[in-house]
Amino acid sequence: MTTQTPTTPAPQVNRIGLAKADYKGGESTLCGGCGHDAITSQIIAAYYELGIAPHSVIKLSGIGCSSKTPAYFLSRAHGFNSVHGRMPAVATGANLANHHLNPIAVSGDGDTASIGMGQFAHLLRRNIRLTYVVENNGVYGLTKGQFSATADLGAKLKHGEVNDLPGIDLCALALELGCGFVARSFSGDPRQLLQILKAAMVHRGTALVDVISPCVTFNNHEGSTKSYTYAKTHEEPIHEIGFVPHFDPLTAEIPEGTAKDVAFPDGSHVRFRKTGRDYDPTDKHAAMELLHETREKGEILTGIFYMNPRKPEFAALQNLVDHPIATLPLERTRPRREALQSIMESLT
Ligand code: SF4
């Protein structure tokens, strides 16, 4: 009688031959149950499913619990952990030095909506290519749970303090500042978050993804409007979203013909199926109106509120050469003596 040696099944790989494990990073040191870890899992899944090579990605962050998370995915990517609120400036420089890299930023509500607000506004205005994920929990987790600028008016802290200031709605602000991709999701809704992240990663411009990500240690109690219970009971998806990659349109979960498609220049598209209300994600005014309306009702609206995949990104507006500036040879970056001479003569 012959005995059969058990065979180990070959690991599943994506279109560039990498396994999901190749997209992981270090072990998380965040509190168990923190919403940020759920977002990290979907970032890993999105890069894996898109088949983006880890070394072609640059991860950027500022300061806060959220800004630690790039260490937990894509350990083979480039990375820069900047100072508090200054990540957009570093992202701008990185983008101009090498616009072939695929950049992702992970920030928090404190890092973005308070100290980094000026930088955030100018990043959006310029439309730097960047998937900008805000892990929004309404508190400063790293400094023991004080309200941040996105905390809702009337929300309560753990020990009963009430927030008497109105919260900043980052999505409404991004629309106002001309952002070409504005979305909101919830860390407890992995299916929707994955589709939004994939679309954001393909978008050639700033893609803001504001994710309600509960802080289990300081802001997950009754009276909080950023807790798991509150988000689960108040989440209102405006549509069902399916990302359809250009390299495999057969993977679309939402069948063609039942929905509206918005295409990216590379041939990928996002398929929207309505879940109740009629909504056009290319209508910026409708998006603004809806955000204001639902905010007054205390609903957490999720989905892609607005997308304009044809809005020119900053690198294109600057007429950059196709070759990344960071690796251009010296003879292509330094003008010849005659060229300088002719410029000087033209000025006399
Ligand atoms: Fe997450 Fe809050 Fe813990 Fe920070 S303090 S790791 S935000 S649960």
Coordinates of C-alpha atoms and ligand atoms in Angstrom, one line a residue:
M1 CA 0.0 0.0 0.0
T2 CA 1.4 3.4 -0.9
T3 CA 1.0 6.3 1.5
Q4 CA 0.3 9.8 0.0
T5 CA 2.3 12.7 1.3
P6 CA 0.0 15.6 2.1
T7 CA 0.6 18.6 -0.2
T8 CA 0.4 22.2 1.0
P9 CA -1.9 24.2 -1.3
A10 CA -0.1 26.9 -3.3
P11 CA -0.7 30.3 -1.7
Q12 CA -3.2 32.5 -3.5
V13 CA -1.6 35.3 -5.4
N14 CA -2.8 38.5 -7.1
R15 CA -2.2 39.6 -10.7
I16 CA 1.4 40.5 -10.0
G17 CA 2.1 37.2 -8.3
L18 CA 2.1 38.4 -4.7
A19 CA 0.4 36.8 -1.7
K20 CA -1.7 38.9 0.7
A21 CA 1.0 38.4 3.3
D22 CA 3.3 40.5 1.1
Y23 CA 1.1 43.5 1.8
K24 CA 1.3 43.3 5.6
G25 CA 3.3 45.4 8.0
G26 CA 4.4 45.1 11.6
E27 CA 2.2 44.0 14.5
S28 CA -0.3 46.7 15.6
T29 CA 0.4 48.3 19.0
L30 CA -3.0 50.0 19.2
C31 CA -5.6 49.1 21.8
G32 CA -7.5 45.9 21.0
G33 CA -10.7 46.7 19.1
C34 CA -9.5 50.1 17.9
G35 CA -11.3 51.0 14.6
H36 CA -7.9 51.9 13.0
D37 CA -6.9 48.3 12.9
A38 CA -10.0 47.4 10.9
I39 CA -9.1 50.2 8.4
T40 CA -5.6 48.8 8.1
S41 CA -7.0 45.4 7.1
Q42 CA -9.0 47.0 4.3
I43 CA -6.0 49.0 3.1
I44 CA -4.0 45.8 2.8
A45 CA -6.9 44.1 1.0
A46 CA -7.3 47.0 -1.4
Y47 CA -3.6 47.1 -2.5
Y48 CA -3.6 43.3 -2.8
E49 CA -6.7 43.2 -4.9
L50 CA -5.5 46.0 -7.1
G51 CA -2.2 44.3 -7.6
I52 CA -0.1 47.4 -6.8
A53 CA 3.5 46.6 -6.0
P54 CA 4.3 47.5 -2.4
H55 CA 7.6 49.2 -3.4
S56 CA 5.7 51.6 -5.7
V57 CA 3.8 53.0 -2.8
I58 CA 4.7 55.8 -0.4
K59 CA 3.0 55.9 3.0
L60 CA 2.7 59.3 4.8
S61 CA 1.4 60.3 8.2
G62 CA 1.5 62.9 10.9
I63 CA 1.1 62.4 14.6
G64 CA -1.6 60.5 16.6
C65 CA -2.8 56.9 17.0
S66 CA -3.9 57.0 13.3
S67 CA -0.5 58.2 12.2
K68 CA 1.1 55.1 13.7
T69 CA -0.9 52.8 11.4
P70 CA 1.2 53.0 8.2
A71 CA 3.7 50.9 10.1
Y72 CA 1.1 48.1 10.1
F73 CA 0.7 47.7 6.3
L74 CA 3.0 47.4 3.3
S75 CA 6.3 47.0 5.1
R76 CA 8.1 47.1 1.7
A77 CA 6.7 50.5 0.8
H78 CA 8.5 53.9 1.2
G79 CA 7.4 55.8 4.2
F80 CA 7.6 59.2 6.0
N81 CA 6.1 59.9 9.4
S82 CA 6.1 63.7 9.6
V83 CA 5.5 66.1 12.4
H84 CA 2.0 67.0 13.6
G85 CA -0.3 68.4 10.9
R86 CA 2.6 68.8 8.4
M87 CA 2.1 65.6 6.4
P88 CA 0.5 67.4 3.4
A89 CA 3.6 69.5 2.8
V90 CA 5.8 66.3 2.8
A91 CA 3.2 64.6 0.5
T92 CA 3.4 67.5 -1.9
G93 CA 7.2 67.4 -2.0
A94 CA 7.2 63.6 -2.5
N95 CA 4.6 63.9 -5.3
L96 CA 6.6 66.5 -7.2
A97 CA 9.9 64.6 -6.7
N98 CA 8.4 61.3 -8.0
H99 CA 4.9 61.4 -9.4
H100 CA 5.1 57.8 -10.4
L101 CA 4.8 56.7 -6.8
N102 CA 1.3 55.7 -5.5
P103 CA 0.9 57.8 -2.3
I104 CA -1.3 57.1 0.7
A105 CA -1.7 59.2 3.8
V106 CA -3.2 58.2 7.0
S107 CA -4.1 61.0 9.4
G108 CA -6.5 61.6 12.2
D109 CA -9.2 64.2 13.0
G110 CA -6.7 66.0 15.4
D111 CA -3.9 65.9 12.9
T112 CA -6.1 67.1 10.0
A113 CA -8.9 69.3 11.4
S114 CA -6.9 71.2 14.0
I115 CA -3.1 71.6 13.7
G116 CA -3.0 70.5 10.1
M117 CA -6.0 72.4 8.8
G118 CA -4.1 75.0 6.8
Q119 CA -2.0 72.3 5.1
F120 CA -5.1 70.2 4.5
A121 CA -6.9 73.1 2.8
H122 CA -4.0 73.8 0.4
L123 CA -3.5 70.2 -0.4
L124 CA -7.1 69.9 -1.6
R125 CA -6.9 73.2 -3.5
R126 CA -3.8 71.9 -5.4
N127 CA -5.2 68.4 -6.0
I128 CA -2.0 66.6 -5.2
R129 CA -2.3 62.9 -6.1
L130 CA -2.9 61.2 -2.7
T131 CA -5.3 58.8 -1.1
Y132 CA -6.0 60.7 2.1
V133 CA -7.6 58.5 4.8
V134 CA -8.8 60.3 8.0
E135 CA -9.3 57.9 10.9
N136 CA -12.0 60.0 12.5
N137 CA -12.9 59.2 16.2
G138 CA -13.7 62.7 17.5
V139 CA -11.0 62.6 20.2
Y140 CA -7.3 62.9 20.7
G141 CA -6.6 59.2 21.7
L142 CA -2.9 59.6 22.1
T143 CA -3.3 62.3 24.7
K144 CA -6.1 60.6 26.7
G145 CA -9.3 61.5 24.9
Q146 CA -9.9 65.3 24.7
F147 CA -12.5 66.4 22.1
S148 CA -11.1 67.0 18.6
A149 CA -12.4 69.6 16.1
T150 CA -14.6 66.9 14.4
A151 CA -16.5 66.1 17.6
D152 CA -20.2 66.8 17.2
L153 CA -21.9 69.6 19.1
G154 CA -23.5 68.0 22.3
A155 CA -21.4 64.9 22.2
K156 CA -20.3 63.7 25.7
L157 CA -16.9 62.5 26.9
K158 CA -16.5 59.5 29.1
H159 CA -16.7 61.5 32.3
G160 CA -19.7 63.6 31.2
E161 CA -18.1 66.7 29.7
V162 CA -20.3 68.0 26.9
N163 CA -18.9 69.4 23.7
D164 CA -20.2 73.0 23.2
L165 CA -18.5 73.7 19.8
P166 CA -19.8 72.6 16.4
G167 CA -17.8 69.9 14.7
I168 CA -16.0 70.4 11.4
D169 CA -17.4 68.2 8.6
L170 CA -14.3 67.3 6.6
C171 CA -16.3 66.0 3.6
A172 CA -18.3 69.2 3.3
L173 CA -15.1 71.2 3.6
A174 CA -13.3 69.1 1.0
L175 CA -16.2 69.7 -1.4
E176 CA -16.0 73.4 -0.8
L177 CA -12.3 73.4 -1.5
G178 CA -12.7 71.6 -4.8
C179 CA -11.6 68.1 -4.0
G180 CA -12.3 65.7 -6.9
F181 CA -13.0 62.6 -4.7
V182 CA -14.9 62.9 -1.4
A183 CA -16.1 59.8 0.5
R184 CA -17.1 58.7 4.0
S185 CA -17.2 55.2 5.4
F186 CA -17.2 53.4 8.8
S187 CA -14.5 51.0 10.0
G188 CA -17.3 48.6 11.0
D189 CA -18.5 48.4 7.3
P190 CA -15.5 46.6 5.7
R191 CA -17.3 45.8 2.5
Q192 CA -18.1 49.4 1.6
L193 CA -14.7 50.6 2.9
L194 CA -12.8 48.3 0.6
Q195 CA -14.6 49.4 -2.5
I196 CA -14.1 53.1 -1.6
L197 CA -10.4 52.6 -0.9
K198 CA -9.8 50.8 -4.2
A199 CA -11.5 53.7 -6.1
A200 CA -9.5 56.3 -4.1
M201 CA -6.2 54.5 -4.9
V202 CA -6.9 54.7 -8.6
H203 CA -8.0 58.4 -8.5
R204 CA -5.3 60.7 -9.9
G205 CA -5.7 63.6 -7.5
T206 CA -6.5 64.0 -3.8
A207 CA -9.1 61.4 -2.7
L208 CA -10.4 62.2 0.8
V209 CA -11.8 59.1 2.6
D210 CA -13.2 60.2 6.0
V211 CA -13.7 57.0 8.0
I212 CA -15.6 57.0 11.3
S213 CA -13.2 54.8 13.4
P214 CA -14.2 54.5 17.1
C215 CA -11.7 54.9 19.8
V216 CA -12.6 52.1 22.1
T217 CA -10.6 53.4 25.0
F218 CA -11.8 57.1 25.2
N219 CA -14.9 57.5 22.9
N220 CA -17.1 54.4 22.8
H221 CA -19.6 55.1 25.5
E222 CA -23.2 56.3 25.6
G223 CA -23.5 59.9 24.6
S224 CA -20.6 59.6 22.0
T225 CA -21.6 60.2 18.4
K226 CA -18.4 58.3 17.2
S227 CA -19.0 55.1 19.1
Y228 CA -19.6 51.7 17.4
T229 CA -23.2 51.6 18.6
Y230 CA -23.9 55.1 17.4
A231 CA -22.3 54.6 14.0
K232 CA -24.0 51.2 13.5
T233 CA -27.4 52.7 14.3
H234 CA -27.0 56.0 12.4
E235 CA -25.0 54.9 9.3
E236 CA -26.9 55.7 6.2
P237 CA -25.3 54.4 3.0
I238 CA -26.4 56.6 0.1
H239 CA -25.7 53.8 -2.5
E240 CA -24.1 50.5 -2.9
I241 CA -20.7 50.7 -4.4
G242 CA -18.7 48.3 -6.6
F243 CA -15.3 49.0 -7.9
V244 CA -14.6 47.5 -11.3
P245 CA -10.9 47.3 -12.1
H246 CA -9.8 47.9 -15.7
F247 CA -7.8 44.6 -15.7
D248 CA -10.7 42.4 -14.6
P249 CA -14.2 43.8 -15.3
L250 CA -15.7 40.4 -14.7
T251 CA -15.1 40.7 -10.9
A252 CA -17.8 43.4 -10.7
E253 CA -20.2 42.6 -7.8
I254 CA -23.0 44.9 -9.0
P255 CA -24.3 43.8 -12.4
E256 CA -24.1 46.2 -15.4
G257 CA -27.4 47.8 -16.3
T258 CA -28.7 48.1 -12.8
A259 CA -26.6 51.0 -11.9
K260 CA -24.7 54.2 -12.8
D261 CA -21.0 53.9 -13.8
V262 CA -18.4 56.7 -13.4
A263 CA -15.2 55.9 -15.2
F264 CA -11.5 56.7 -14.5
P265 CA -9.2 57.5 -17.4
D266 CA -7.4 54.1 -17.0
G267 CA -10.7 52.3 -17.8
S268 CA -11.6 51.3 -14.2
H269 CA -14.9 52.5 -13.0
V270 CA -17.1 52.8 -9.9
R271 CA -20.6 51.3 -10.2
F272 CA -23.3 52.8 -8.0
R273 CA -26.6 51.1 -7.3
K274 CA -29.2 53.2 -5.6
T275 CA -30.4 52.1 -2.2
G276 CA -33.4 54.4 -1.9
R277 CA -32.8 57.9 -2.9
D278 CA -31.8 59.1 -6.3
Y279 CA -28.3 60.4 -6.1
D280 CA -25.8 61.5 -8.7
P281 CA -22.2 61.2 -7.4
T282 CA -21.0 63.7 -10.1
D283 CA -23.2 66.5 -8.9
K284 CA -21.2 68.5 -6.4
H285 CA -24.1 70.8 -5.4
A286 CA -26.4 67.8 -4.6
A287 CA -23.6 66.4 -2.5
M288 CA -23.2 69.6 -0.5
E289 CA -26.9 69.9 0.1
L290 CA -27.3 66.3 1.2
L291 CA -24.4 66.6 3.6
H292 CA -25.9 69.6 5.3
E293 CA -29.4 68.1 5.4
T294 CA -28.3 64.8 7.0
R295 CA -25.9 66.4 9.4
E296 CA -28.8 68.3 11.0
K297 CA -30.6 65.0 11.5
G298 CA -27.5 63.4 13.2
E299 CA -27.2 60.7 10.5
I300 CA -23.8 59.4 9.4
L301 CA -24.1 59.4 5.7
T302 CA -21.6 57.1 4.0
G303 CA -20.6 56.4 0.4
I304 CA -18.8 58.4 -2.4
F305 CA -20.4 61.8 -2.2
Y306 CA -18.6 63.3 -5.2
M307 CA -16.1 62.2 -7.8
N308 CA -14.6 64.0 -10.8
P309 CA -11.9 61.6 -12.2
R310 CA -11.0 64.1 -14.9
K311 CA -9.9 67.0 -12.6
P312 CA -6.3 67.7 -13.5
E313 CA -3.8 66.7 -10.8
F314 CA -1.1 69.1 -9.6
A315 CA 1.8 67.3 -11.3
A316 CA 0.0 67.7 -14.7
L317 CA -0.7 71.4 -14.0
Q318 CA 3.0 71.9 -13.4
N319 CA 3.9 70.3 -16.8
L320 CA 6.3 68.0 -15.1
V321 CA 8.4 65.8 -17.4
D322 CA 7.3 62.2 -17.3
H323 CA 10.5 60.9 -15.8
P324 CA 10.5 61.5 -12.0
I325 CA 12.5 64.6 -11.1
A326 CA 14.2 62.8 -8.2
T327 CA 16.1 60.5 -10.6
L328 CA 16.7 62.8 -13.6
P329 CA 20.3 62.9 -14.6
L330 CA 22.2 66.1 -13.8
E331 CA 22.5 67.1 -17.5
R332 CA 18.7 67.2 -17.7
T333 CA 18.2 69.3 -14.5
R334 CA 20.9 71.9 -15.0
P335 CA 20.4 74.3 -17.9
R336 CA 23.4 74.6 -20.3
R337 CA 25.5 77.8 -20.2
E338 CA 24.0 78.9 -23.5
A339 CA 20.4 78.5 -22.3
L340 CA 21.2 80.6 -19.2
Q341 CA 22.9 83.2 -21.4
S342 CA 19.9 83.5 -23.6
I343 CA 17.6 83.9 -20.6
M344 CA 19.8 86.7 -19.2
E345 CA 19.9 88.4 -22.6
S346 CA 16.1 88.2 -22.9
L347 CA 15.9 90.1 -19.6
T348 CA 18.1 93.0 -20.6
Ligands
SF4_1 FE1 -7.2 53.5 19.2 FE2 -8.2 55.1 21.1 FE3 -6.4 53.2 21.7 FE4 -5.7 55.3 20.3 S1 -6.4 55.3 22.4 S2 -5.1 53.2 19.9 S3 -7.5 55.7 19.0 S4 -8.5 52.9 20.9

